Coordinates of C-alpha atoms in Angstrom, one line a residue:
X9 CA 51.4 122.5 109.3
X10 CA 49.2 120.0 107.5
X11 CA 46.7 119.8 110.3
X12 CA 46.5 123.6 110.8
X13 CA 46.6 124.8 107.2
X14 CA 45.6 121.8 105.2
X15 CA 49.0 121.8 103.3
X16 CA 52.2 120.1 104.5
X17 CA 54.2 122.3 102.2
X18 CA 53.4 125.3 104.5
X19 CA 55.8 123.8 107.1
X20 CA 58.6 126.1 106.0
X21 CA 56.6 129.2 106.5
X22 CA 55.3 127.9 109.9
X23 CA 58.9 127.5 110.9
X24 CA 59.7 130.9 109.7
X25 CA 57.0 132.4 111.9
X26 CA 58.3 130.5 114.9
X27 CA 61.9 131.6 114.2
X28 CA 60.7 135.2 113.9
X29 CA 58.7 135.1 117.1
X30 CA 61.7 133.9 119.2
X31 CA 64.0 136.5 117.7
X32 CA 66.1 134.5 115.2
X33 CA 65.1 136.4 112.1
X34 CA 66.4 140.0 111.9
X35 CA 63.7 141.2 109.5
X36 CA 60.5 143.1 110.3
X37 CA 57.2 141.3 110.4
X38 CA 55.8 143.7 107.8
X39 CA 58.6 142.8 105.4
X40 CA 58.0 139.1 105.8
X41 CA 54.3 139.5 105.3
X42 CA 54.9 141.6 102.2
X43 CA 57.2 138.9 100.8
X44 CA 54.5 136.3 101.3
X45 CA 52.1 138.5 99.4
X46 CA 54.5 139.2 96.6
X47 CA 55.2 135.5 96.2
X48 CA 51.6 135.0 95.4
X49 CA 51.5 131.3 96.0
X50 CA 48.9 130.1 98.4
X51 CA 49.0 133.4 100.1
X52 CA 46.1 132.6 102.5
X53 CA 47.6 129.3 103.7
X54 CA 51.1 130.8 104.0
X55 CA 49.8 133.8 106.0
X56 CA 48.0 131.3 108.3
X57 CA 51.1 129.2 108.6
X58 CA 53.2 132.2 109.6
X59 CA 50.7 133.2 112.3
X60 CA 50.5 129.6 113.6
X61 CA 54.3 129.6 113.8
X62 CA 54.3 132.8 115.8
X63 CA 51.8 131.3 118.2
X64 CA 53.9 128.1 118.5
X65 CA 56.8 130.3 119.5
X66 CA 54.7 131.6 122.4
X67 CA 52.8 128.5 123.4
X68 CA 53.8 125.3 121.6
X69 CA 51.7 123.0 123.8
X70 CA 48.5 124.9 122.9
X71 CA 49.2 124.9 119.2
X72 CA 49.9 121.2 119.3
X73 CA 46.6 120.6 121.2
X74 CA 44.7 122.7 118.6
X75 CA 46.3 120.7 115.9
X76 CA 45.1 117.5 117.5
X77 CA 48.6 116.4 118.7
X78 CA 49.8 115.7 122.2
X79 CA 52.9 117.4 123.7
X80 CA 55.2 114.9 122.0
X81 CA 53.8 115.7 118.6
X82 CA 52.0 112.3 118.4
X83 CA 48.4 111.9 117.5
X84 CA 46.2 112.0 120.7
X85 CA 44.2 109.1 119.4
X86 CA 46.7 106.5 118.3
X87 CA 45.9 104.2 115.4
X88 CA 44.8 100.8 116.8
X89 CA 47.2 97.9 116.6
X90 CA 45.0 96.1 114.1
X91 CA 44.8 99.1 111.9
X92 CA 48.5 99.8 112.1
X93 CA 49.4 96.2 111.2
X94 CA 46.9 96.1 108.3
X95 CA 48.3 99.3 106.9
X96 CA 51.9 98.2 107.1
X97 CA 51.1 94.8 105.8
X98 CA 49.4 96.4 102.8
X99 CA 52.4 98.5 102.2
X100 CA 54.8 95.5 102.4
X101 CA 52.8 93.7 99.8
X102 CA 53.6 96.5 97.4
X103 CA 57.2 96.8 98.7
X104 CA 58.3 93.1 98.7
X105 CA 55.3 90.9 97.8
X106 CA 52.8 88.8 99.7
X107 CA 55.4 86.6 101.4
X108 CA 56.9 89.6 103.1
X109 CA 53.6 90.7 104.4
X110 CA 52.7 87.2 105.7
X111 CA 56.1 87.0 107.5
X112 CA 55.4 90.4 109.1
X113 CA 51.9 89.5 110.3
X114 CA 53.1 86.2 111.7
X115 CA 55.9 87.9 113.7
X116 CA 53.4 90.4 115.2
X117 CA 50.9 87.6 116.1
X118 CA 53.6 85.4 117.6
X119 CA 54.8 88.3 119.8
X120 CA 51.2 89.0 121.0
X121 CA 50.6 85.3 121.7
X122 CA 53.8 84.8 123.7
X123 CA 53.3 88.0 125.7
X124 CA 49.8 86.9 126.6
X125 CA 51.0 83.5 127.7
X126 CA 53.7 85.0 129.9
X127 CA 51.3 87.4 131.6
X128 CA 52.7 90.6 130.1
X129 CA 51.2 93.4 128.0
X130 CA 50.5 91.6 124.8
X131 CA 49.4 94.6 122.8
X132 CA 52.3 96.7 123.9
X133 CA 54.9 94.1 122.8
X134 CA 53.0 93.4 119.6
X135 CA 53.0 97.1 118.8
X136 CA 56.7 97.3 119.3
X137 CA 57.3 94.4 117.0
X138 CA 54.8 95.8 114.4
X139 CA 56.7 99.1 114.3
X140 CA 60.2 97.7 114.6
X141 CA 59.9 94.9 112.1
X142 CA 58.2 97.0 109.5
X143 CA 61.0 99.5 109.8
X144 CA 63.6 96.7 109.2
X145 CA 61.7 95.1 106.3
X146 CA 60.8 98.2 104.3
X147 CA 64.1 100.1 104.1
X148 CA 64.2 103.2 102.0
X149 CA 66.6 101.9 99.3
X150 CA 67.1 103.1 95.8
X151 CA 64.0 101.4 94.5
X152 CA 61.9 102.9 97.3
X153 CA 63.3 106.4 96.8
X154 CA 62.4 106.1 93.1
X155 CA 58.9 105.0 93.9
X156 CA 58.3 107.9 96.3
X157 CA 59.4 110.3 93.6
X158 CA 57.2 108.7 90.9
X159 CA 54.0 107.6 92.6
X160 CA 52.4 110.9 91.9
X161 CA 52.6 112.5 95.4
X162 CA 55.7 114.5 94.5
X163 CA 54.4 115.7 91.2
X164 CA 51.1 116.7 92.9
X165 CA 53.0 118.8 95.5
X166 CA 54.9 120.5 92.7
X167 CA 51.7 121.3 90.9
X168 CA 50.2 122.8 94.0
X169 CA 53.2 124.9 94.8
X170 CA 54.0 126.3 91.3
X171 CA 52.0 127.5 88.4
X172 CA 52.9 126.9 84.8
X173 CA 55.7 124.7 83.4
X174 CA 58.4 123.8 85.8
X175 CA 61.8 122.2 85.4
X176 CA 62.6 119.8 88.3
X177 CA 66.1 119.1 89.5
X178 CA 66.9 116.3 91.9
X179 CA 69.5 116.7 94.6
X180 CA 70.8 113.2 95.6
X181 CA 73.9 111.6 97.0
X182 CA 73.8 108.1 95.5
X183 CA 75.8 105.6 97.5
X184 CA 77.4 104.1 94.4
X185 CA 79.1 107.4 93.4
X186 CA 80.3 109.1 96.7
X187 CA 83.8 109.6 95.5
X188 CA 83.0 111.3 92.2
X189 CA 84.4 114.8 92.2
X190 CA 82.0 117.7 92.7
X191 CA 82.0 120.6 90.4
X192 CA 81.8 122.9 93.5
X193 CA 85.0 122.0 95.3
X194 CA 86.6 119.1 93.5
X195 CA 85.7 116.5 96.1
X196 CA 82.7 114.2 96.5
X197 CA 82.5 114.8 100.3
X198 CA 81.5 117.6 102.5
X199 CA 83.5 119.0 105.5
X200 CA 82.0 116.2 107.8
X201 CA 83.2 113.5 105.4
X202 CA 79.7 112.7 104.1
X203 CA 78.9 112.2 100.4
X204 CA 77.9 115.5 98.9
X205 CA 74.6 115.8 97.2
X206 CA 74.7 116.4 93.4
X207 CA 72.3 118.2 91.0
X208 CA 70.6 115.8 88.6
X209 CA 68.4 117.5 85.9
X210 CA 64.9 116.6 84.7
X211 CA 66.3 113.7 82.7
X212 CA 66.5 111.7 86.0
X213 CA 62.7 111.6 86.2
X214 CA 62.1 108.9 83.6
X215 CA 65.1 107.0 85.0
X216 CA 63.5 107.0 88.5
X217 CA 60.3 105.8 86.9
X218 CA 62.2 102.8 85.3
X219 CA 63.9 102.1 88.6
X220 CA 60.6 102.1 90.5
X221 CA 59.2 99.6 87.9
X222 CA 62.3 97.3 88.4
X223 CA 61.8 97.0 92.2
X224 CA 61.2 93.2 91.7
X225 CA 64.9 93.0 91.2
X226 CA 65.5 94.0 94.8
X227 CA 67.8 91.5 96.5
X228 CA 68.1 89.2 93.5
X229 CA 71.2 88.3 91.6
X230 CA 70.2 90.9 89.0
X231 CA 70.0 93.7 91.6
X232 CA 72.8 96.2 90.6
X233 CA 72.8 97.7 94.1
X234 CA 73.1 94.4 96.1
X235 CA 76.8 94.8 96.8
X236 CA 76.6 98.3 98.2
X237 CA 77.5 99.0 101.8
X238 CA 74.0 100.2 102.6
X239 CA 72.3 97.0 101.3
X240 CA 74.8 94.9 103.3
X241 CA 73.9 96.9 106.4
X242 CA 70.2 96.4 105.8
X243 CA 70.6 92.6 105.4
X244 CA 72.6 92.5 108.7
X245 CA 70.0 94.6 110.5
X246 CA 67.2 92.3 109.4
X247 CA 69.0 89.1 110.3
X248 CA 69.9 90.5 113.8
X249 CA 66.4 91.7 114.4
X250 CA 64.9 88.3 113.5
X251 CA 67.4 86.7 115.8
X252 CA 66.2 89.1 118.5
X253 CA 62.6 88.1 118.0
X254 CA 63.6 84.5 118.7
X255 CA 65.4 85.6 121.8
X256 CA 62.4 87.6 123.0
X257 CA 60.3 84.5 122.6
X258 CA 62.6 82.7 125.0
X259 CA 63.5 85.4 127.5
X260 CA 60.2 87.2 127.9
X261 CA 59.0 87.4 131.5
X262 CA 57.2 90.1 133.5
X263 CA 60.6 91.1 134.8
X264 CA 62.3 91.3 131.4
X265 CA 59.3 92.8 129.6
X266 CA 60.6 96.4 129.4
X267 CA 63.9 95.4 127.9
X268 CA 62.2 93.0 125.4
X269 CA 59.8 95.8 124.4
X270 CA 62.7 98.2 123.9
X271 CA 64.7 95.7 121.9
X272 CA 61.7 95.0 119.7
X273 CA 61.3 98.8 119.0
X274 CA 65.0 99.7 118.7
X275 CA 65.2 99.5 114.9
X276 CA 63.0 102.6 114.6
X277 CA 65.9 104.7 115.8
X278 CA 68.0 103.8 112.7
X279 CA 67.2 106.3 110.0
X280 CA 68.9 108.2 107.2
X281 CA 71.2 107.1 104.4
X282 CA 74.9 106.3 104.0
X283 CA 77.1 107.5 106.9
X284 CA 74.1 108.9 108.7
X285 CA 72.4 105.5 108.8
X286 CA 75.7 103.8 109.7
X287 CA 76.1 106.1 112.7
X288 CA 72.5 105.5 113.8
X289 CA 73.0 101.8 113.4
X290 CA 76.2 101.8 115.5
X291 CA 74.4 103.7 118.3
X292 CA 71.5 101.2 118.2
X293 CA 73.9 98.3 118.1
X294 CA 75.6 99.6 121.3
X295 CA 72.2 99.8 123.0
X296 CA 71.3 96.4 121.7
X297 CA 74.4 94.9 123.2
X298 CA 73.6 96.5 126.6
X299 CA 70.0 95.1 126.4
X300 CA 71.2 91.6 125.5

């Protein structure tokens, strides 16, 4: 959506067009177009997104190609290893300080050197470590969520989507209050047993700003979130991954290269928060055991 219309926020309308094209929306095209016109927000971009969605419903490969993406949705011209590492290291400086960025760069350089010495694809292994280790180091914890809300990007998107004064409500499921009763059904969990999101009013904005400013507390004795289950899982994940990097340095051969590369890249499959992240971690841990 961002590549085809210039605005990532049109993704919803693009998906609507795709859904309509394949017969999942029992509303006429004329009615949907009229609704876009009546909404009056970025009408041209939304009309284009709806049309692109219809085209995607007929020929996804062509639409992806026109958007400059390959059939897997990845960029046809991938970012070079050096550029990727530089970008991620720069992010890690802001996330956890210079020391974290140095540790990250050293791990990538070590993997590249070892792979070259063993006669394997040095760039491929280094890329797997660059992506996997960055994912382990920069977890999306409370401080990072707060930063993403308050770094200006979110407010810019709101300003582009709506005119005039707005009142922002935040829908979150904090890990430290999953058992608090919900006003909707008296329980803090949904039918699947996952923490239910709650509505936090505009007052949360300044709180998130303060939390983003306090990110230097992350992992310290003054970190109020350090005893949470998610933080414990993240510490375990990092420790295991760093152990795996040591194992790869010992076990890497042309015959074991594919498994070493998969092991180095495995953390990227662990995403989400709370129970969702735990499930993803358990699946990755199972595959990690098989690889080891």
